[in-house]
mmCIF file of C-alpha atoms and ligand atoms in Angstrom:
data_model
loop_
_atom_site.group_PDB
_atom_site.id
_atom_site.type_symbol
_atom_site.label_atom_id
_atom_site.label_comp_id
_atom_site.label_asym_id
_atom_site.label_seq_id
_atom_site.Cartn_x
_atom_site.Cartn_y
_atom_site.Cartn_z
ATOM 1 C CA MET A 2 244.751 -2.576 -68.866
ATOM 2 C CA LEU A 3 243.147 0.246 -66.860
ATOM 3 C CA ASN A 4 242.803 -0.379 -63.105
ATOM 4 C CA GLY A 5 243.208 -4.004 -63.541
ATOM 5 C CA GLN A 6 240.417 -4.170 -66.295
ATOM 6 C CA VAL A 7 240.812 -4.745 -69.981
ATOM 7 C CA ASP A 8 239.954 -1.786 -72.074
ATOM 8 C CA PRO A 9 236.868 -2.452 -73.931
ATOM 9 C CA GLN A 10 238.038 -0.520 -76.778
ATOM 10 C CA PHE A 11 241.269 -2.583 -76.989
ATOM 11 C CA ARG A 12 238.816 -5.714 -76.958
ATOM 12 C CA ALA A 13 236.946 -4.239 -79.883
ATOM 13 C CA ASP A 14 239.763 -3.174 -81.945
ATOM 14 C CA VAL A 15 241.444 -6.530 -81.671
ATOM 15 C CA GLN A 16 238.294 -8.626 -82.708
ATOM 16 C CA LYS A 17 237.729 -6.239 -85.687
ATOM 17 C CA GLY A 18 241.227 -6.077 -86.488
ATOM 18 C CA LEU A 19 241.939 -9.974 -86.659
ATOM 19 C CA ARG A 20 239.017 -10.638 -88.486
ATOM 20 C CA GLY A 21 240.157 -9.544 -91.894
ATOM 21 C CA PRO A 22 240.474 -9.495 -94.837
ATOM 22 C CA ARG A 23 242.793 -6.714 -94.412
ATOM 23 C CA ARG A 24 244.071 -7.446 -90.648
ATOM 24 C CA ALA A 25 245.259 -4.416 -88.963
ATOM 25 C CA ILE A 26 245.230 -3.036 -85.282
ATOM 26 C CA SER A 27 245.758 0.440 -84.225
ATOM 27 C CA ALA A 28 249.072 1.509 -83.185
ATOM 28 C CA ARG A 29 247.896 2.902 -79.912
ATOM 29 C CA TRP A 30 247.669 -0.462 -78.353
ATOM 30 C CA LEU A 31 251.417 -0.951 -78.900
ATOM 31 C CA TYR A 32 251.922 1.402 -75.714
ATOM 32 C CA ASP A 33 251.241 -0.883 -72.674
ATOM 33 C CA ARG A 34 253.759 -0.497 -69.898
ATOM 34 C CA ARG A 35 256.267 -2.960 -71.646
ATOM 35 C CA GLY A 36 255.551 -1.478 -75.055
ATOM 36 C CA SER A 37 256.474 2.223 -73.425
ATOM 37 C CA GLU A 38 259.430 0.661 -72.006
ATOM 38 C CA LEU A 39 260.576 -0.703 -75.438
ATOM 39 C CA PHE A 40 259.739 2.544 -77.307
ATOM 40 C CA ASP A 41 261.960 4.310 -74.957
ATOM 41 C CA GLU A 42 264.693 1.931 -75.653
ATOM 42 C CA ILE A 43 264.101 2.434 -79.463
ATOM 43 C CA THR A 44 264.645 6.333 -79.041
ATOM 44 C CA ARG A 45 268.205 5.466 -77.730
ATOM 45 C CA LEU A 46 269.090 2.896 -80.697
ATOM 46 C CA PRO A 47 271.914 4.182 -83.113
ATOM 47 C CA GLU A 48 269.618 3.530 -85.933
ATOM 48 C CA TYR A 49 266.644 5.382 -84.612
ATOM 49 C CA TYR A 50 267.690 8.731 -85.637
ATOM 50 C CA PRO A 51 264.665 10.999 -84.960
ATOM 51 C CA THR A 52 264.930 11.343 -81.024
ATOM 52 C CA ARG A 53 268.712 12.229 -81.496
ATOM 53 C CA VAL A 54 268.335 14.632 -84.519
ATOM 54 C CA GLU A 55 265.280 16.396 -82.862
ATOM 55 C CA THR A 56 267.033 17.294 -79.649
ATOM 56 C CA GLU A 57 270.020 18.468 -81.416
ATOM 57 C CA LEU A 58 268.098 20.649 -83.450
ATOM 58 C CA LEU A 59 266.105 22.065 -80.465
ATOM 59 C CA ALA A 60 269.321 22.625 -78.869
ATOM 60 C CA LYS A 61 270.523 24.552 -81.911
ATOM 61 C CA ILE A 62 267.530 26.896 -82.715
ATOM 62 C CA GLY A 63 266.595 27.966 -78.959
ATOM 63 C CA THR A 64 267.535 31.605 -79.352
ATOM 64 C CA GLU A 65 265.808 31.888 -82.564
ATOM 65 C CA LEU A 66 262.623 30.249 -81.517
ATOM 66 C CA GLN A 67 262.568 32.650 -78.745
ATOM 67 C CA GLU A 68 262.754 35.656 -81.161
ATOM 68 C CA HIS A 69 259.811 34.244 -82.839
ATOM 69 C CA ILE A 70 257.760 33.479 -80.022
ATOM 70 C CA GLY A 71 258.746 35.896 -77.020
ATOM 71 C CA THR A 72 258.509 34.905 -73.275
ATOM 72 C CA SER A 73 255.897 34.743 -70.677
ATOM 73 C CA GLY A 74 253.407 32.786 -72.393
ATOM 74 C CA ALA A 75 252.300 28.891 -71.714
ATOM 75 C CA VAL A 76 253.686 26.285 -73.442
ATOM 76 C CA VAL A 77 251.274 23.288 -74.122
ATOM 77 C CA GLU A 78 252.562 19.910 -74.748
ATOM 78 C CA PHE A 79 250.625 17.207 -76.691
ATOM 79 C CA GLY A 80 251.688 14.001 -75.083
ATOM 80 C CA ALA A 81 253.761 13.733 -71.965
ATOM 81 C CA GLY A 82 257.215 15.002 -73.031
ATOM 82 C CA SER A 83 260.506 13.412 -73.092
ATOM 83 C CA VAL A 84 263.216 14.331 -70.225
ATOM 84 C CA THR A 85 265.537 15.853 -72.541
ATOM 85 C CA LYS A 86 263.518 17.576 -75.302
ATOM 86 C CA THR A 87 261.126 19.494 -73.174
ATOM 87 C CA PRO A 88 263.503 20.929 -71.053
ATOM 88 C CA LEU A 89 265.178 22.333 -73.892
ATOM 89 C CA LEU A 90 262.216 23.970 -75.238
ATOM 90 C CA LEU A 91 261.359 25.521 -71.788
ATOM 91 C CA ARG A 92 264.989 26.653 -71.275
ATOM 92 C CA ALA A 93 264.488 28.368 -74.721
ATOM 93 C CA VAL A 94 261.238 30.217 -74.399
ATOM 94 C CA ARG A 95 261.149 30.590 -70.698
ATOM 95 C CA PRO A 96 257.254 30.547 -70.278
ATOM 96 C CA THR A 97 255.376 31.292 -67.313
ATOM 97 C CA ALA A 98 253.157 28.195 -67.475
ATOM 98 C CA PHE A 99 253.539 24.519 -68.761
ATOM 99 C CA VAL A 100 250.679 22.320 -69.389
ATOM 100 C CA PRO A 101 251.417 18.650 -70.890
ATOM 101 C CA ILE A 102 248.394 16.891 -72.118
ATOM 102 C CA ASP A 103 248.317 13.132 -71.805
ATOM 103 C CA ILE A 104 246.012 10.175 -71.535
ATOM 104 C CA SER A 105 248.116 8.376 -69.120
ATOM 105 C CA GLY A 106 247.910 10.138 -65.498
ATOM 106 C CA ASP A 107 251.140 8.035 -64.301
ATOM 107 C CA TYR A 108 253.396 9.536 -66.989
ATOM 108 C CA LEU A 109 252.118 13.126 -66.401
ATOM 109 C CA ARG A 110 252.260 13.122 -62.818
ATOM 110 C CA ALA A 111 256.067 11.936 -63.249
ATOM 111 C CA GLU A 112 256.721 14.360 -65.884
ATOM 112 C CA ALA A 113 255.195 17.503 -63.922
ATOM 113 C CA ALA A 114 257.177 16.235 -60.661
ATOM 114 C CA SER A 115 260.588 16.168 -62.456
ATOM 115 C CA LEU A 116 259.833 19.426 -64.232
ATOM 116 C CA SER A 117 258.716 21.395 -61.169
ATOM 117 C CA GLY A 118 262.015 20.588 -59.490
ATOM 118 C CA GLU A 119 264.025 21.731 -62.586
ATOM 119 C CA PHE A 120 262.032 25.112 -63.290
ATOM 120 C CA PRO A 121 260.894 26.070 -59.711
ATOM 121 C CA ASP A 122 259.306 29.170 -61.004
ATOM 122 C CA LEU A 123 257.368 27.649 -63.560
ATOM 123 C CA LEU A 124 253.532 26.853 -63.054
ATOM 124 C CA VAL A 125 253.072 23.261 -64.282
ATOM 125 C CA SER A 126 249.608 22.146 -64.535
ATOM 126 C CA PRO A 127 249.130 18.687 -66.083
ATOM 127 C CA VAL A 128 245.934 17.762 -67.831
ATOM 128 C CA GLU A 129 244.673 13.923 -68.005
ATOM 129 C CA ALA A 130 243.060 13.938 -71.513
ATOM 130 C CA ASP A 131 243.093 12.242 -74.900
ATOM 131 C CA PHE A 132 244.961 15.075 -77.058
ATOM 132 C CA THR A 133 243.573 13.914 -80.158
ATOM 133 C CA GLY A 134 240.164 15.672 -79.354
ATOM 134 C CA ALA A 135 239.659 18.991 -78.350
ATOM 135 C CA VAL A 136 240.895 19.836 -74.787
ATOM 136 C CA ALA A 137 239.829 22.389 -72.116
ATOM 137 C CA LEU A 138 242.700 23.965 -70.862
ATOM 138 C CA PRO A 139 243.183 25.503 -67.327
ATOM 139 C CA ALA A 140 241.511 28.632 -66.397
ATOM 140 C CA ALA A 141 244.950 29.939 -65.235
ATOM 141 C CA ILE A 142 246.325 30.130 -68.802
ATOM 142 C CA ALA A 143 243.093 31.281 -70.459
ATOM 143 C CA ASP A 144 244.758 34.967 -71.267
ATOM 144 C CA MET A 145 248.325 33.912 -71.749
ATOM 145 C CA PRO A 146 249.805 33.477 -75.336
ATOM 146 C CA LYS A 147 250.166 29.872 -76.266
ATOM 147 C CA LEU A 148 252.740 27.641 -77.781
ATOM 148 C CA GLY A 149 251.594 23.996 -78.700
ATOM 149 C CA PHE A 150 254.593 21.676 -78.840
ATOM 150 C CA PHE A 151 254.134 18.263 -80.859
ATOM 151 C CA SER A 152 257.465 16.534 -80.931
ATOM 152 C CA GLY A 153 258.759 13.188 -82.198
ATOM 153 C CA SER A 154 257.382 13.339 -85.501
ATOM 154 C CA THR A 155 254.462 11.769 -83.969
ATOM 155 C CA ILE A 156 252.084 13.310 -86.565
ATOM 156 C CA GLY A 157 253.545 10.812 -88.844
ATOM 157 C CA ASN A 158 251.715 8.166 -87.005
ATOM 158 C CA PHE A 159 248.313 9.372 -88.194
ATOM 159 C CA VAL A 160 246.947 9.064 -91.476
ATOM 160 C CA PRO A 161 246.604 11.993 -93.394
ATOM 161 C CA ARG A 162 242.753 12.252 -92.592
ATOM 162 C CA SER A 163 243.118 11.784 -88.866
ATOM 163 C CA ALA A 164 246.440 14.103 -88.822
ATOM 164 C CA VAL A 165 243.979 17.143 -90.186
ATOM 165 C CA ASN A 166 241.550 16.214 -87.726
ATOM 166 C CA LEU A 167 244.177 16.246 -85.041
ATOM 167 C CA LEU A 168 245.817 19.485 -86.158
ATOM 168 C CA ARG A 169 242.134 21.255 -86.285
ATOM 169 C CA ASN A 170 241.526 19.885 -82.498
ATOM 170 C CA MET A 171 244.886 21.308 -81.658
ATOM 171 C CA ARG A 172 243.907 24.563 -83.099
ATOM 172 C CA GLN A 173 240.545 24.549 -81.213
ATOM 173 C CA THR A 174 242.352 23.618 -77.938
ATOM 174 C CA LEU A 175 244.735 26.679 -78.300
ATOM 175 C CA GLY A 176 242.764 29.199 -80.002
ATOM 176 C CA GLU A 177 243.337 31.579 -82.886
ATOM 177 C CA GLY A 178 246.608 33.467 -82.685
ATOM 178 C CA ALA A 179 248.268 30.465 -80.922
ATOM 179 C CA MET A 180 251.615 28.908 -82.369
ATOM 180 C CA LEU A 181 252.429 25.156 -82.854
ATOM 181 C CA LEU A 182 255.926 23.849 -83.081
ATOM 182 C CA ILE A 183 255.631 20.642 -84.738
ATOM 183 C CA ALA A 184 258.258 18.042 -85.929
ATOM 184 C CA PHE A 185 258.361 16.340 -89.099
ATOM 185 C CA ASP A 186 260.246 13.381 -90.356
ATOM 186 C CA ARG A 187 261.416 13.720 -93.792
ATOM 187 C CA VAL A 188 261.419 11.257 -96.715
ATOM 188 C CA LYS A 189 264.936 9.813 -96.789
ATOM 189 C CA PRO A 190 266.937 6.921 -98.296
ATOM 190 C CA LEU A 191 265.678 3.623 -97.569
ATOM 191 C CA ASP A 192 269.040 2.178 -96.313
ATOM 192 C CA LEU A 193 268.528 4.903 -93.350
ATOM 193 C CA LEU A 194 264.795 4.489 -92.911
ATOM 194 C CA ILE A 195 264.374 0.730 -92.859
ATOM 195 C CA PRO A 196 266.988 -0.036 -90.217
ATOM 196 C CA ALA A 197 265.358 2.988 -88.021
ATOM 197 C CA TYR A 198 262.243 0.451 -87.973
ATOM 198 C CA ASP A 199 264.221 -2.840 -87.890
ATOM 199 C CA ASP A 200 266.882 -2.447 -85.913
ATOM 200 C CA ALA A 201 270.094 -5.019 -85.589
ATOM 201 C CA ALA A 202 269.454 -5.624 -81.831
ATOM 202 C CA GLY A 203 265.771 -6.367 -82.427
ATOM 203 C CA VAL A 204 264.140 -3.975 -80.042
ATOM 204 C CA THR A 205 261.709 -2.693 -82.567
ATOM 205 C CA ALA A 206 260.650 -6.364 -83.492
ATOM 206 C CA ALA A 207 260.222 -7.003 -79.793
ATOM 207 C CA PHE A 208 258.114 -3.831 -79.466
ATOM 208 C CA ASN A 209 255.796 -4.981 -82.507
ATOM 209 C CA LEU A 210 255.466 -8.456 -81.131
ATOM 210 C CA ASN A 211 254.734 -7.242 -77.796
ATOM 211 C CA LEU A 212 251.334 -6.275 -79.221
ATOM 212 C CA LEU A 213 250.742 -10.041 -79.615
ATOM 213 C CA GLU A 214 251.962 -10.848 -75.998
ATOM 214 C CA ARG A 215 249.322 -8.129 -74.980
ATOM 215 C CA ILE A 216 246.640 -9.685 -76.732
ATOM 216 C CA ASN A 217 247.429 -13.250 -74.946
ATOM 217 C CA ARG A 218 247.925 -11.782 -71.549
ATOM 218 C CA GLU A 219 244.852 -9.246 -71.569
ATOM 219 C CA LEU A 220 242.405 -10.883 -74.041
ATOM 220 C CA ASP A 221 242.931 -14.930 -73.164
ATOM 221 C CA GLY A 222 244.730 -15.352 -76.597
ATOM 222 C CA THR A 223 246.307 -18.658 -77.699
ATOM 223 C CA ILE A 224 248.708 -16.950 -80.361
ATOM 224 C CA ASP A 225 251.735 -18.834 -81.177
ATOM 225 C CA ILE A 226 254.024 -15.474 -80.870
ATOM 226 C CA SER A 227 257.398 -17.428 -82.129
ATOM 227 C CA SER A 228 255.483 -17.840 -85.591
ATOM 228 C CA PHE A 229 255.309 -14.391 -86.209
ATOM 229 C CA ALA A 230 258.114 -12.014 -87.452
ATOM 230 C CA HIS A 231 258.416 -8.162 -87.305
ATOM 231 C CA LYS A 232 258.513 -6.647 -90.773
ATOM 232 C CA ALA A 233 259.221 -2.954 -91.461
ATOM 233 C CA ILE A 234 258.180 -1.996 -94.930
ATOM 234 C CA TRP A 235 258.447 1.095 -97.187
ATOM 235 C CA ASN A 236 255.039 2.056 -98.826
ATOM 236 C CA ASP A 237 256.073 4.441 -101.251
ATOM 237 C CA ARG A 238 252.514 5.530 -102.716
ATOM 238 C CA GLU A 239 251.620 6.410 -99.111
ATOM 239 C CA SER A 240 254.820 7.789 -98.258
ATOM 240 C CA ARG A 241 255.106 5.724 -95.019
ATOM 241 C CA ILE A 242 257.030 3.229 -93.249
ATOM 242 C CA GLU A 243 254.637 0.317 -92.126
ATOM 243 C CA MET A 244 255.129 -2.049 -89.407
ATOM 244 C CA HIS A 245 253.510 -5.432 -90.066
ATOM 245 C CA LEU A 246 253.436 -8.861 -87.967
ATOM 246 C CA ARG A 247 253.725 -11.632 -90.805
ATOM 247 C CA ALA A 248 252.702 -15.232 -90.137
ATOM 248 C CA GLY A 249 255.415 -17.769 -90.819
ATOM 249 C CA ARG A 250 252.937 -20.656 -91.270
ATOM 250 C CA ASP A 251 249.054 -21.178 -91.300
ATOM 251 C CA MET A 252 247.770 -20.761 -87.784
ATOM 252 C CA GLU A 253 244.511 -21.111 -85.956
ATOM 253 C CA PHE A 254 244.236 -19.199 -82.793
ATOM 254 C CA SER A 255 241.547 -17.499 -80.220
ATOM 255 C CA ALA A 256 241.448 -14.159 -78.727
ATOM 256 C CA ALA A 257 238.950 -11.998 -76.876
ATOM 257 C CA GLY A 258 236.446 -14.879 -77.234
ATOM 258 C CA GLU A 259 236.724 -15.235 -81.036
ATOM 259 C CA ASP A 260 238.438 -17.882 -83.412
ATOM 260 C CA PHE A 261 240.731 -16.584 -85.970
ATOM 261 C CA ALA A 262 242.770 -17.966 -88.797
ATOM 262 C CA ILE A 263 245.627 -16.654 -90.581
ATOM 263 C CA LYS A 264 247.853 -18.294 -93.719
ATOM 264 C CA ALA A 265 251.622 -18.280 -93.946
ATOM 265 C CA GLY A 266 252.651 -15.002 -95.488
ATOM 266 C CA GLU A 267 249.677 -12.994 -94.413
ATOM 267 C CA SER A 268 250.217 -10.196 -91.900
ATOM 268 C CA ILE A 269 248.572 -7.855 -89.314
ATOM 269 C CA HIS A 270 249.339 -4.346 -89.942
ATOM 270 C CA THR A 271 250.129 -2.573 -86.789
ATOM 271 C CA GLU A 272 251.716 1.126 -87.518
ATOM 272 C CA ASN A 273 252.173 3.809 -89.926
ATOM 273 C CA SER A 274 254.995 6.300 -89.771
ATOM 274 C CA HIS A 275 254.465 8.926 -92.593
ATOM 275 C CA LYS A 276 257.396 10.844 -93.931
ATOM 276 C CA TYR A 277 257.004 14.071 -95.580
ATOM 277 C CA ASP A 278 258.936 16.738 -97.468
ATOM 278 C CA LEU A 279 258.481 20.426 -96.592
ATOM 279 C CA ARG A 280 255.674 21.136 -99.016
ATOM 280 C CA SER A 281 253.551 18.455 -98.361
ATOM 281 C CA ALA A 282 254.080 19.066 -94.459
ATOM 282 C CA ARG A 283 253.029 22.804 -95.133
ATOM 283 C CA ILE A 284 249.832 21.478 -96.973
ATOM 284 C CA LEU A 285 248.930 19.226 -94.284
ATOM 285 C CA LEU A 286 249.297 22.100 -91.496
ATOM 286 C CA SER A 287 247.301 24.381 -93.654
ATOM 287 C CA ALA A 288 244.486 21.879 -94.089
ATOM 288 C CA GLY A 289 244.536 21.760 -90.383
ATOM 289 C CA GLY A 290 244.263 25.438 -89.875
ATOM 290 C CA TRP A 291 247.870 26.378 -89.381
ATOM 291 C CA THR A 292 250.193 28.588 -91.358
ATOM 292 C CA ALA A 293 253.718 27.643 -91.513
ATOM 293 C CA LYS A 294 255.972 30.875 -90.395
ATOM 294 C CA ALA A 295 259.461 29.223 -89.734
ATOM 295 C CA GLU A 296 261.175 26.099 -90.478
ATOM 296 C CA TRP A 297 264.354 24.417 -89.291
ATOM 297 C CA SER A 298 266.099 21.259 -90.613
ATOM 298 C CA SER A 299 268.815 19.129 -89.522
ATOM 299 C CA ASP A 300 272.081 19.524 -91.643
ATOM 300 C CA ASP A 301 271.154 16.474 -93.655
ATOM 301 C CA ASP A 302 267.464 17.556 -94.220
ATOM 302 C CA GLY A 303 266.250 14.392 -92.781
ATOM 303 C CA PHE A 304 264.138 16.073 -89.842
ATOM 304 C CA SER A 305 262.291 19.258 -89.589
ATOM 305 C CA LEU A 306 260.652 21.391 -86.993
ATOM 306 C CA ILE A 307 257.924 23.729 -88.128
ATOM 307 C CA LEU A 308 256.701 26.821 -86.244
ATOM 308 C CA ALA A 309 253.089 27.367 -87.497
ATOM 309 C CA GLU A 310 250.352 30.062 -86.452
ATOM 310 C CA ALA A 311 246.693 29.833 -86.102
ATOM 311 C CA MET A 312 245.853 32.390 -88.350
ATOM 312 C CA PRO A 313 242.285 33.914 -89.079
ATOM 313 C CA VAL A 314 241.072 31.345 -91.999
ATOM 314 C CA TYR A 315 240.258 33.169 -95.143
ATOM 315 C CA ASP A 316 238.681 31.110 -97.962
ATOM 316 C CA ALA A 317 240.466 30.992 -101.301
ATOM 317 C CA PRO A 318 241.534 32.935 -103.285
HETATM 318 C C1 LIG B 430 256.340 7.567 -81.855
HETATM 319 N N1 LIG B 430 256.568 7.407 -83.214
HETATM 320 C C2 LIG B 430 256.892 8.963 -83.736
HETATM 321 C C3 LIG B 430 257.324 6.590 -83.529
HETATM 322 C C4 LIG B 430 257.734 6.561 -85.181
HETATM 323 O O1 LIG B 430 258.780 6.788 -85.501
HETATM 324 O O2 LIG B 430 256.665 6.467 -85.872
HETATM 325 C C5 LIG B 430 256.900 5.266 -83.044
HETATM 326 C C6 LIG B 430 258.007 4.012 -83.674
HETATM 327 N N2 LIG B 430 257.516 2.800 -84.203
HETATM 328 C C7 LIG B 430 258.532 2.208 -84.364
HETATM 329 N N3 LIG B 430 259.693 2.788 -84.022
HETATM 330 C C8 LIG B 430 259.296 4.071 -83.511
#
């Protein structure tokens, strides 16, 4: 909902996504207010290692990071940050300015207010925009060296083609010579991966099923949510965890003014979370115009932070 109005893009995505034959709805629609609360809960689950591991890693590499970057530039965060990770980075690199970019003004204002209190000398200048496109940064930071921050391994939620577009747009936003600190979740054994996306308390299931609640609420849907089940599947060929909503019986329902049918066992694909090894992460970065300069990994090599630079582009060889 945008100011009480249904986002027309949500309506269009749901109509197209439910028609089949391959049913899929973009993961961006998982994050309404309830979905964002549930995701917050996910980050605190014992099975969901990425948030915990990235926070530990950031705390550990602070001094080294500062040696690479120096101080006194601007940190530009893609997506409103986390209350723990962002302050860790700001304490390590002590920038002059901090620019969080997010599509949700509410999150941005809350983050800006809390950081201004915590870092009174920091110039906090939020930008309300869709960071997947190129973004105009505030004039006040135009001449400062820039460090982009893209945490959480959110790059994994984009299929490679979109991930490359995103990285290119980040390069355009930050400019040649900028640095980017970006998190990648690594390929790991399935007994760790699957529970991270299908936890014992059922929070990830509720997060996924909330998409159907949202469709019923915002698009006058008649979906029998109790007949759908959350599934987390490892797709080895694509190197990703997929979230699906699987129908437990044949169903007919309407939503967004259209009628749909789904058979028992068929599913709606709702999210991808790609997992990388360091080589493939470097290649992805390089396709997006970024050269990896330094890398830090958790002790079990399950999660990595890569510092990359937007170097002048030379065509091969
Ligand atoms: C936001 N993103 C990095 C999460 C992930 O791990 O892919 C989203 C998520 N989906 C289910 N659990 C977490």
